[in-house]
Coordinates of C-alpha atoms and ligand atoms in Angstrom, one line a residue:
X46 CA 0.0 0.0 0.0
X47 CA 1.3 3.4 -0.9
X48 CA 0.0 6.8 0.0
X49 CA -0.3 8.7 3.2
X50 CA -0.3 6.9 6.5
X51 CA -0.7 8.8 9.7
X52 CA 1.9 7.9 12.3
X53 CA -0.6 8.4 15.1
X54 CA -3.3 5.9 15.6
X55 CA -6.6 6.3 13.9
X56 CA -8.8 8.3 16.3
X57 CA -12.0 7.0 17.7
X58 CA -14.3 9.9 17.5
X59 CA -17.7 10.2 19.1
X60 CA -20.1 12.5 17.3
X61 CA -22.4 14.5 19.6
X62 CA -25.4 16.5 18.4
X63 CA -25.3 19.6 20.6
X64 CA -28.6 20.8 22.1
X65 CA -27.1 22.7 25.1
X66 CA -23.8 23.5 26.6
X67 CA -24.1 21.3 29.7
X68 CA -25.6 18.3 27.8
X69 CA -22.8 18.4 25.2
X70 CA -20.0 18.7 27.9
X71 CA -21.6 15.8 29.8
X72 CA -21.8 13.7 26.6
X73 CA -18.2 14.6 25.8
X74 CA -17.1 13.5 29.3
X75 CA -19.0 10.2 28.9
X76 CA -17.4 9.7 25.5
X77 CA -13.9 10.2 27.0
X78 CA -14.7 7.8 29.8
X79 CA -15.7 5.2 27.2
X80 CA -12.4 5.6 25.4
X81 CA -13.0 8.2 22.7
X82 CA -9.9 10.1 21.4
X83 CA -11.9 12.9 19.9
X84 CA -15.4 14.3 19.9
X85 CA -17.2 16.0 17.0
X86 CA -19.5 18.7 18.3
X87 CA -22.4 18.9 15.7
X88 CA -23.4 22.6 16.3
X89 CA -26.1 22.5 13.6
X90 CA -28.8 23.6 16.2
X91 CA -26.6 25.5 18.5
X92 CA -25.6 28.6 16.5
X93 CA -27.7 31.3 18.3
X94 CA -25.4 31.8 21.1
X95 CA -21.8 32.2 19.7
X96 CA -20.3 32.7 23.2
X97 CA -21.8 29.4 24.4
X98 CA -20.4 27.6 21.3
X99 CA -16.9 29.0 21.9
X100 CA -17.3 28.1 25.6
X101 CA -18.1 24.5 24.6
X102 CA -15.1 24.0 22.3
X103 CA -12.8 25.6 25.0
X104 CA -14.1 23.4 27.8
X105 CA -14.3 20.1 25.9
X106 CA -12.6 17.4 28.0
X107 CA -11.2 15.8 24.9
X108 CA -9.9 17.4 21.6
X109 CA -12.8 18.3 19.4
X110 CA -14.0 18.8 15.8
X111 CA -16.5 21.6 15.3
X112 CA -19.1 21.0 12.5
X113 CA -22.2 23.1 11.6
X114 CA -23.7 20.9 9.0
X115 CA -26.2 22.6 6.7
X116 CA -29.5 21.0 5.6
X117 CA -28.3 20.9 2.0
X118 CA -25.5 18.4 3.1
X119 CA -27.7 16.3 5.3
X120 CA -27.3 18.4 8.4
X121 CA -29.8 20.4 10.5
X122 CA -28.5 24.0 10.1
X123 CA -30.9 25.9 7.9
X124 CA -29.7 29.5 8.7
X125 CA -27.7 32.0 6.8
X126 CA -24.4 30.8 5.2
X127 CA -22.4 33.9 6.1
X128 CA -23.5 33.6 9.8
X129 CA -22.4 29.9 9.8
X130 CA -19.0 30.8 8.4
X131 CA -18.6 33.7 10.8
X132 CA -19.3 31.4 13.7
X133 CA -16.7 28.9 12.4
X134 CA -14.2 31.7 12.1
X135 CA -14.9 32.7 15.7
X136 CA -14.4 29.1 16.8
X137 CA -11.1 28.9 14.9
X138 CA -9.9 32.0 16.7
X139 CA -10.8 30.8 20.2
X140 CA -7.8 30.6 22.6
X141 CA -8.4 26.9 22.7
X142 CA -9.8 26.1 19.3
X143 CA -11.1 22.8 18.0
X144 CA -8.4 20.7 16.4
X145 CA -10.4 20.4 13.3
X146 CA -13.2 22.4 11.7
X147 CA -15.3 20.6 9.1
X148 CA -16.4 22.5 6.0
X149 CA -18.2 20.9 3.1
X150 CA -16.3 20.8 -0.2
X151 CA -19.3 22.3 -1.9
X152 CA -19.3 25.3 0.4
X153 CA -15.6 25.7 -0.1
X154 CA -16.0 25.6 -3.9
X155 CA -19.1 27.8 -4.1
X156 CA -17.7 30.9 -2.5
X157 CA -14.2 32.3 -2.2
X158 CA -14.2 32.0 1.6
X159 CA -11.4 32.1 4.0
X160 CA -11.3 28.6 5.5
X161 CA -11.2 28.8 9.3
X162 CA -8.1 27.8 11.2
X163 CA -5.4 25.5 10.1
X164 CA -7.2 22.3 10.9
X165 CA -9.6 22.3 8.0
X166 CA -11.5 19.1 7.1
X167 CA -13.1 19.4 3.6
X168 CA -16.0 17.0 3.6
X169 CA -18.4 15.4 1.1
X170 CA -21.5 13.4 2.0
X171 CA -24.0 11.5 -0.2
X172 CA -26.9 9.9 1.7
X173 CA -28.3 8.3 -1.5
X174 CA -25.3 6.3 -2.8
X175 CA -21.8 6.7 -4.2
X176 CA -21.6 10.1 -6.0
X177 CA -20.7 9.7 -9.6
X178 CA -18.0 12.4 -9.3
X179 CA -16.5 10.8 -6.2
X180 CA -13.0 10.8 -7.7
X181 CA -13.3 14.4 -8.8
X182 CA -14.2 15.3 -5.3
X183 CA -11.2 13.6 -3.9
X184 CA -9.0 15.4 -6.5
X185 CA -10.5 18.7 -5.6
X186 CA -9.8 18.1 -1.8
X187 CA -6.3 16.9 -2.6
X188 CA -5.5 20.0 -4.6
X189 CA -7.1 22.5 -2.1
X190 CA -4.1 24.0 -0.2
X191 CA -6.0 24.7 3.0
X192 CA -7.4 21.3 3.2
X193 CA -5.6 19.3 5.9
X194 CA -8.0 16.4 6.0
X195 CA -10.2 14.8 3.3
X196 CA -13.5 13.3 4.4
X197 CA -15.6 11.3 2.0
X198 CA -18.8 9.7 3.2
X199 CA -21.5 8.0 1.1
X200 CA -24.3 5.5 1.6
X201 CA -23.1 2.0 0.7
X202 CA -25.4 0.0 -1.5
X203 CA -23.5 -3.3 -0.9
X204 CA -20.5 -4.5 1.1
X205 CA -18.5 -3.9 -2.1
X206 CA -18.5 -0.1 -1.5
X207 CA -16.3 -0.6 1.5
X208 CA -13.4 -1.6 -0.7
X209 CA -13.4 1.7 -2.5
X210 CA -13.3 3.5 0.9
X211 CA -10.2 1.4 1.8
X212 CA -8.6 2.1 -1.5
X213 CA -9.2 5.9 -1.1
X214 CA -7.5 5.9 2.3
X215 CA -4.6 3.8 1.1
X216 CA -4.0 6.0 -2.0
X217 CA -4.4 9.4 -0.3
X218 CA -1.6 11.8 0.2
X219 CA -3.4 13.7 3.0
X220 CA -4.9 12.4 6.1
X221 CA -8.3 10.9 5.0
X222 CA -11.6 9.8 6.4
X223 CA -13.5 7.5 4.0
X224 CA -16.7 6.0 5.4
X225 CA -19.6 4.2 3.9
X226 CA -22.9 4.9 5.6
X227 CA -25.7 2.4 6.4
X228 CA -25.7 -1.3 7.4
X229 CA -23.6 -2.2 4.4
X230 CA -21.0 0.3 5.4
X231 CA -20.1 -0.8 8.9
X232 CA -16.9 -2.5 7.8
X233 CA -15.5 0.8 6.7
X234 CA -16.1 2.3 10.2
X235 CA -14.7 -0.7 12.1
X236 CA -11.7 -1.3 9.7
X237 CA -10.8 2.4 9.4
X238 CA -7.9 1.7 11.8
X239 CA -6.6 -1.3 9.8
X240 CA -6.3 1.0 6.7
X241 CA -4.8 4.0 8.6
X242 CA -7.7 6.5 8.3
X243 CA -7.3 9.7 10.3
X244 CA -10.4 8.8 12.4
X245 CA -13.7 6.9 12.5
X246 CA -16.9 8.0 14.0
X247 CA -18.9 6.2 16.6
X248 CA -22.1 7.0 18.5
X249 CA -22.2 7.5 22.3
X250 CA -25.1 5.1 22.7
X251 CA -26.1 2.1 20.4
X252 CA -28.5 3.2 17.7
X253 CA -28.1 6.9 18.4
X254 CA -25.5 8.1 15.9
X255 CA -25.4 11.2 13.8
X256 CA -25.1 9.2 10.6
X257 CA -26.7 5.8 9.5
X258 CA -24.7 2.7 10.5
X259 CA -22.6 4.3 13.2
X260 CA -21.5 1.7 15.8
X261 CA -21.4 2.9 19.5
X262 CA -18.0 3.6 21.0
X263 CA -18.5 0.7 23.5
X264 CA -19.3 -1.7 20.7
X265 CA -16.3 -0.5 18.8
X266 CA -14.0 -1.0 21.8
X267 CA -15.5 -4.2 23.3
X268 CA -17.3 -6.0 20.5
X269 CA -15.1 -5.1 17.6
X270 CA -11.7 -5.1 19.3
X271 CA -10.8 -1.5 18.3
X272 CA -7.7 -1.4 20.4
X273 CA -6.4 -4.7 18.9
X274 CA -6.9 -3.8 15.3
X275 CA -3.6 -3.5 13.3
X276 CA -2.8 -3.2 9.6
X277 CA -2.3 -7.0 9.5
X278 CA -5.6 -7.9 11.2
X279 CA -7.4 -10.7 9.5
X280 CA -11.0 -10.2 8.6
X281 CA -13.9 -12.7 9.2
X282 CA -17.6 -12.3 9.4
X283 CA -21.1 -13.7 9.2
X284 CA -22.6 -13.6 5.7
X285 CA -26.3 -13.9 5.6
X286 CA -29.6 -11.9 5.2
X287 CA -30.4 -10.6 7.7
X288 CA -27.4 -10.8 10.1
X289 CA -28.1 -7.9 12.4
X290 CA -29.1 -10.2 15.3
X291 CA -26.4 -12.8 14.9
X292 CA -24.5 -13.7 18.1
X293 CA -21.5 -14.8 16.0
X294 CA -19.6 -11.5 16.1
X295 CA -19.7 -11.5 19.9
X296 CA -18.6 -15.1 20.1
X297 CA -15.7 -15.0 17.6
X298 CA -14.4 -11.6 18.7
X299 CA -14.4 -12.8 22.3
X300 CA -12.5 -15.9 21.1
X301 CA -9.9 -13.8 19.3
X302 CA -9.5 -11.7 22.4
X303 CA -9.1 -14.7 24.7
X304 CA -6.5 -16.3 22.4
X305 CA -4.7 -13.1 21.3
X306 CA -5.4 -13.9 17.7
X307 CA -5.0 -10.9 15.3
X308 CA -8.5 -11.1 13.8
X309 CA -11.8 -9.2 13.8
X310 CA -15.2 -10.6 13.0
X311 CA -17.9 -8.4 11.4
X312 CA -21.6 -8.6 10.3
X313 CA -21.7 -9.0 6.5
X314 CA -25.2 -8.6 5.1
X315 CA -25.6 -9.9 1.6
X316 CA -29.0 -9.8 -0.1
X317 CA -30.4 -13.3 -1.1
X318 CA -29.6 -13.7 -4.8
X319 CA -26.5 -15.7 -5.9
X320 CA -25.4 -12.7 -8.0
X321 CA -25.1 -10.6 -4.9
X322 CA -23.2 -13.3 -3.1
X323 CA -20.8 -13.9 -5.9
X324 CA -20.1 -10.3 -6.6
X325 CA -19.4 -9.5 -2.9
X326 CA -17.2 -12.5 -2.5
X327 CA -15.1 -11.7 -5.5
X328 CA -14.6 -8.1 -4.5
X329 CA -13.7 -9.0 -0.9
X330 CA -11.3 -11.8 -1.9
X331 CA -9.7 -9.8 -4.7
X332 CA -8.7 -6.9 -2.5
X333 CA -5.7 -8.5 -0.8
X334 CA -4.9 -5.7 1.7
X335 CA -8.3 -6.6 3.4
X336 CA -6.9 -10.0 4.5
X337 CA -10.4 -11.5 4.3
X338 CA -9.8 -15.0 5.6
X339 CA -13.1 -16.6 6.3
X340 CA -16.8 -16.4 7.0
X341 CA -19.7 -18.1 8.8
X342 CA -22.3 -18.4 6.1
X343 CA -25.9 -18.6 7.1
X344 CA -29.4 -18.4 5.6
X345 CA -30.0 -17.9 2.7
X346 CA -26.4 -18.4 1.4
X347 CA -25.5 -22.0 2.5
X348 CA -26.1 -23.4 -1.0
X349 CA -24.6 -20.3 -2.6
X350 CA -21.3 -20.9 -0.7
X351 CA -21.0 -24.4 -2.2
X352 CA -21.7 -23.2 -5.7
X353 CA -19.3 -20.3 -5.4
X354 CA -16.4 -22.4 -4.1
X355 CA -17.0 -25.0 -6.8
X356 CA -17.0 -22.3 -9.5
X357 CA -13.8 -20.9 -8.1
X358 CA -12.0 -24.3 -8.1
X359 CA -11.9 -24.5 -4.3
X360 CA -12.3 -27.7 -2.2
X361 CA -15.5 -28.8 -0.6
X362 CA -15.9 -31.1 2.4
X363 CA -17.5 -34.3 1.0
X364 CA -20.3 -34.5 3.6
X365 CA -21.1 -30.8 3.1
X366 CA -21.5 -31.5 -0.7
X367 CA -23.8 -34.4 0.2
X368 CA -25.9 -32.3 2.6
X369 CA -26.0 -29.6 -0.1
X370 CA -25.2 -26.8 2.3
X371 CA -22.0 -25.3 3.8
X372 CA -21.7 -22.9 6.7
X373 CA -18.0 -22.2 6.7
X374 CA -15.6 -20.5 4.3
X375 CA -11.9 -20.7 5.0
X376 CA -9.4 -18.8 2.9
X377 CA -6.0 -20.3 3.0
X378 CA -2.7 -18.3 2.9
X379 CA -2.4 -18.9 -0.8
X380 CA -5.9 -17.6 -1.4
X381 CA -7.5 -21.0 -2.1
X382 CA -11.0 -21.6 -0.8
X383 CA -12.5 -24.3 1.2
X384 CA -16.2 -24.8 2.1
X385 CA -17.2 -27.0 5.0
X386 CA -20.2 -27.7 7.2
X387 CA -19.5 -27.5 11.0
X388 CA -23.2 -27.9 11.9
X389 CA -23.4 -31.6 11.3
X390 CA -20.2 -32.4 13.2
X391 CA -21.4 -30.2 16.1
X392 CA -24.6 -32.1 16.4
X393 CA -22.9 -35.5 16.1
X394 CA -20.3 -34.7 18.7
X395 CA -22.8 -33.2 21.1
X396 CA -24.8 -36.5 21.1
X397 CA -21.7 -38.7 21.2
X398 CA -20.1 -36.8 24.1
X399 CA -23.4 -36.9 26.1
X400 CA -23.6 -40.7 25.5
X401 CA -19.8 -41.2 26.0
X402 CA -19.6 -43.1 22.7
X403 CA -17.6 -42.6 19.5
X404 CA -19.2 -41.6 16.2
X405 CA -18.7 -45.2 15.0
X406 CA -20.8 -46.4 18.0
X407 CA -23.8 -44.7 16.4
X408 CA -24.1 -47.6 13.9
X409 CA -27.5 -49.3 14.3
X410 CA -28.8 -46.8 16.9
X411 CA -32.4 -45.7 16.4
X412 CA -32.7 -41.9 16.0
X413 CA -35.9 -39.9 15.7
X414 CA -35.5 -36.6 13.9
X415 CA -38.4 -34.2 14.2
X416 CA -38.6 -31.8 11.2
X417 CA -37.3 -32.0 7.6
X418 CA -35.8 -28.6 6.9
X419 CA -32.1 -27.5 6.6
X420 CA -31.0 -28.5 10.1
X421 CA -32.7 -31.9 9.8
X422 CA -31.0 -32.5 6.5
X423 CA -27.6 -31.9 8.0
X424 CA -28.3 -34.1 11.0
X425 CA -29.9 -36.9 9.0
X426 CA -27.0 -36.9 6.6
X427 CA -24.5 -37.1 9.4
X428 CA -26.2 -39.8 11.5
X429 CA -26.9 -41.9 8.4
X430 CA -23.2 -41.5 7.4
X431 CA -22.3 -43.2 10.7
X432 CA -24.8 -46.0 10.2
X433 CA -27.7 -45.0 12.4
X434 CA -31.3 -46.0 11.7
X435 CA -33.3 -42.8 11.4
X436 CA -37.1 -42.0 11.4
X437 CA -37.9 -38.6 10.1
X438 CA -41.1 -37.2 11.7
X439 CA -42.5 -34.1 9.9
X440 CA -45.6 -32.0 9.7
X441 CA -45.5 -32.2 5.9
X442 CA -45.0 -35.9 5.2
X443 CA -43.9 -35.3 1.6
X444 CA -40.8 -33.4 2.8
X445 CA -39.9 -36.2 5.3
X446 CA -40.2 -38.7 2.5
X447 CA -38.0 -36.7 0.2
X448 CA -35.4 -36.3 2.9
X449 CA -35.5 -40.0 3.7
X450 CA -35.2 -41.0 0.0
X451 CA -32.2 -38.8 -0.3
X452 CA -30.2 -40.4 2.5
X453 CA -31.7 -43.8 2.9
X454 CA -29.0 -46.5 2.2
X455 CA -26.2 -44.0 2.5
X456 CA -24.7 -46.4 5.1
X457 CA -27.6 -46.0 7.5
X458 CA -31.3 -46.5 7.1
X459 CA -33.7 -43.5 6.8
X460 CA -37.5 -43.7 6.7
X461 CA -40.2 -41.1 7.0
X462 CA -43.2 -41.0 9.3
X463 CA -46.0 -38.6 10.0
X464 CA -45.7 -36.4 13.1
X465 CA -48.6 -38.2 14.9
X466 CA -46.7 -41.5 14.9
X467 CA -44.2 -40.0 17.3
X468 CA -46.0 -41.3 20.5
X469 CA -45.5 -44.9 19.3
X470 CA -41.8 -44.4 18.5
X471 CA -39.1 -46.5 20.1
X472 CA -36.1 -44.5 19.3
X473 CA -33.1 -44.2 21.7
X474 CA -32.2 -40.6 20.5
X475 CA -34.7 -37.8 19.7
X476 CA -33.6 -34.7 17.9
X477 CA -35.9 -31.7 17.5
X478 CA -35.1 -29.8 14.2
X479 CA -38.2 -27.6 14.2
X480 CA -38.6 -24.2 15.7
X481 CA -41.4 -25.4 18.0
X482 CA -40.6 -24.2 21.5
X483 CA -38.3 -21.4 20.4
X484 CA -38.6 -17.9 22.0
X485 CA -41.1 -16.4 22.3
X486 CA -43.3 -19.6 22.0
X487 CA -41.6 -21.2 25.0
X488 CA -44.7 -23.1 26.1
X489 CA -44.8 -25.2 22.9
X490 CA -43.1 -28.6 22.5
X491 CA -42.8 -30.8 19.4
X492 CA -43.7 -33.8 21.5
X493 CA -47.2 -33.5 22.9
X494 CA -47.5 -37.1 23.9
X495 CA -44.3 -38.8 25.0
X496 CA -43.6 -42.3 23.7
X497 CA -43.7 -44.8 26.6
X498 CA -40.1 -45.9 25.8
X499 CA -38.7 -42.5 26.7
X500 CA -36.8 -43.0 30.0
X501 CA -33.3 -42.9 31.5
X502 CA -31.8 -44.7 28.5
X503 CA -33.1 -42.1 26.1
X504 CA -31.2 -39.0 24.8
X505 CA -33.2 -35.9 23.8
X506 CA -31.5 -33.2 21.9
X507 CA -33.2 -29.9 21.0
X508 CA -31.4 -27.9 18.4
X509 CA -33.1 -24.7 19.7
X510 CA -30.8 -22.6 21.8
X511 CA -33.2 -19.8 22.8
X512 CA -34.3 -20.6 25.4
X513 CA -31.4 -22.9 26.5
X514 CA -33.8 -25.1 28.4
X515 CA -36.9 -25.6 26.2
X516 CA -40.2 -27.2 27.4
X517 CA -39.1 -30.4 25.4
X518 CA -35.8 -30.6 27.4
X519 CA -37.6 -29.8 30.8
X520 CA -40.1 -32.6 30.2
X521 CA -37.4 -35.0 29.0
X522 CA -35.4 -34.3 32.1
X523 CA -38.4 -35.1 34.3
X524 CA -38.6 -38.5 32.6
X525 CA -35.0 -39.1 33.4
X526 CA -33.7 -38.7 29.8
X527 CA -30.2 -37.4 29.1
X528 CA -30.8 -33.9 27.6
X529 CA -28.7 -31.8 25.2
X530 CA -29.4 -28.1 24.4
X531 CA -29.0 -26.4 21.1
X532 CA -26.4 -24.2 22.8
X533 CA -24.0 -27.2 22.6
X534 CA -24.5 -27.4 18.9
X535 CA -24.3 -23.7 18.4
X536 CA -21.0 -23.2 20.4
X537 CA -19.5 -26.4 18.9
X538 CA -20.2 -25.3 15.3
X539 CA -18.6 -21.9 16.1
X540 CA -15.6 -23.6 17.8
X541 CA -15.0 -25.8 14.7
X542 CA -15.0 -22.6 12.5
X543 CA -12.6 -20.9 15.0
X544 CA -10.2 -23.8 14.9
X545 CA -10.3 -23.9 11.1
X546 CA -9.5 -20.2 10.9
X547 CA -6.9 -19.9 13.6
X548 CA -5.5 -23.4 13.9
X549 CA -6.0 -23.1 17.6
X550 CA -8.7 -24.7 19.8
X551 CA -11.5 -22.4 20.6
X552 CA -11.9 -21.1 24.2
X553 CA -15.2 -23.0 24.8
X554 CA -15.8 -21.5 28.2
X555 CA -15.7 -18.0 26.6
X556 CA -18.0 -19.0 23.8
X557 CA -20.5 -20.6 26.3
X558 CA -20.3 -17.5 28.6
X559 CA -20.9 -15.0 25.7
X560 CA -24.0 -16.9 24.4
X561 CA -25.4 -17.2 27.9
X562 CA -24.9 -13.5 28.5
X563 CA -26.5 -12.7 25.2
X564 CA -29.5 -14.9 26.0
X565 CA -29.8 -13.3 29.5
X566 CA -28.6 -16.5 31.3
X567 CA -26.1 -16.7 34.0
X568 CA -24.6 -20.0 35.3
X569 CA -25.7 -23.4 34.1
Ligands
NAP17 P1 -36.4 -24.9 8.3 O1 -35.6 -25.3 7.1 O2 -37.4 -23.8 8.1 O3 -37.3 -26.2 8.7 C1 -38.2 -26.1 9.8 C2 -38.8 -27.5 10.0 O4 -39.7 -27.4 11.1 C3 -39.7 -28.0 8.8 O5 -39.5 -29.4 8.7 C4 -41.1 -27.6 9.3 O6 -42.1 -28.5 8.8 C5 -41.0 -27.8 10.8 N1 -42.0 -26.8 11.4 C6 -41.9 -25.5 11.5 N2 -42.9 -25.0 12.2 C7 -43.6 -26.1 12.6 C8 -44.8 -26.3 13.3 N3 -45.5 -25.2 13.9 N4 -45.3 -27.5 13.5 C9 -44.7 -28.6 13.0 N5 -43.5 -28.5 12.3 C10 -43.0 -27.3 12.1 O7 -35.5 -24.5 9.5 P2 -34.1 -25.1 9.9 O8 -33.1 -24.2 9.3 O9 -34.0 -26.5 9.6 O10 -34.1 -24.8 11.5 C11 -34.9 -25.5 12.4 C12 -34.5 -25.2 13.8 O11 -33.2 -25.7 14.0 C13 -34.4 -23.7 14.1 O12 -35.5 -23.2 14.6 C14 -33.2 -23.6 15.1 O13 -33.7 -23.4 16.3 C15 -32.5 -24.9 15.0 N6 -31.1 -24.8 14.5 C16 -30.2 -24.8 15.5 C17 -28.9 -24.7 15.2 C18 -27.8 -24.7 16.4 O14 -26.7 -24.4 16.1 N7 -28.2 -25.0 17.5 C19 -28.4 -24.6 13.9 C20 -29.4 -24.6 12.9 C21 -30.7 -24.7 13.2 P3 -42.7 -28.5 7.3 O15 -41.8 -29.2 6.5 O16 -44.0 -29.1 7.5 O17 -42.8 -27.0 6.9

């Protein structure tokens, strides 16, 4: 990477919308407490009392940026332009001035104004998308002699936009801020430090930022490992649609922290169609400075991952190919791709460990699988592979029959049965692969009438992990059955991904604790 790189660390900057002097000072103090290096005072609605505005920048507990963003650039200031610039000038001349004053490139170009102070940020924002003249804007900022810092912000339409933001930072000859707004743009905010941006913006509280997609300062520090990010940090994430509520960033980032691995794990939303998946993958993999090294892939992209890796000449774990879905992408040092499925192995091992048997010992055991969707498919394939005899009970019998036909004879035996045959079942292991009993419907259970054979010798595994103890598991425990929560499967599939990416065992206690905290549980 060529271009300009600030010697100092990228500054974590909390943007504060100013409504009053004391509120803004209190917010700035809280931002500093939470680890902000800078604050940006957005004075858009605090321009009537110039003395108070000057007082604010002089009393700020941390170095500050002063910005009065006009409505025509997405801000809230709708007053006179000359009054706005007069106030900026006054702020610049304060005995303790802001370190930077932000002025829009359009304002700078429109009038022959004297830019305030010697810490001028020239900025450009587009809340609709990438401006067509983005590169001309960059050139104009680069050539403006008073411009100390270039700031480019635009709404990302896909994850691909982040790459251009990174390229702008890497190529710039002045300190640069390049940020993509919105959910797709979060990587540009979190990875600003990896690419040596002058600063990134964060909000004081989650969901409260001054621009779409801002992450809170605490999330930046704790969840996304801000302090640990280096130019060499490897990038991972969860690819799906939607991914906003995924627990995977919390789990994997905590794992990276606990093991000291130089990685960061991000949400990576990709709309459902294969074309989106492929285009995003290609752009992220092709941009080598990103160090994109792996992803958890979830609904609706588990099939897309297999197709993509096959098209790119990568390798596919045989059982993942047989299941028809992969949940893990691993990118090797030489850039080659590998797709695997850690869900089925997690389910197998959770059951084997609970029974204190090996996978091979599953041969001939009778397993009742409830449901015939994606999770059931992975579990049926895996247990059949080790020779179990499986009955698939499903609401829609046709789907159970299709699933059985697919895997019957693949070492084990698989048959289908309607859901109402369940009470007559004589299986040793029952696995729920439906969402029945999942939060918020916690009073539901997929087994309304228990088979008489369910006793101390029976294992009941619910793939649901929210709640950790479902009604199914509670009732199974009352009958003396051995129970396994979906939490086991969830943490084990994540642990297998972690191991593939880092070549280190995952800190299981940390994973378990993070999931329990997220689900509002403490202790076992
Ligand atoms: P899916 O593909 O949508 O399949 C859902 C299955 O549940 C279908 O067979 C469906 O029956 C059945 N079902 C849904 N609602 C039902 C109802 N009210 N009554 C009877 N049957 C019903 O979903 P999936 O991806 O397989 O996921 C299923 C569950 O597995 C999830 O809810 C999740 O809790 C769990 N899971 C856990 C993990 C983990 O790591 N612990 C991982 C993956 C999945 P029809 O065929 O009749 O529609």
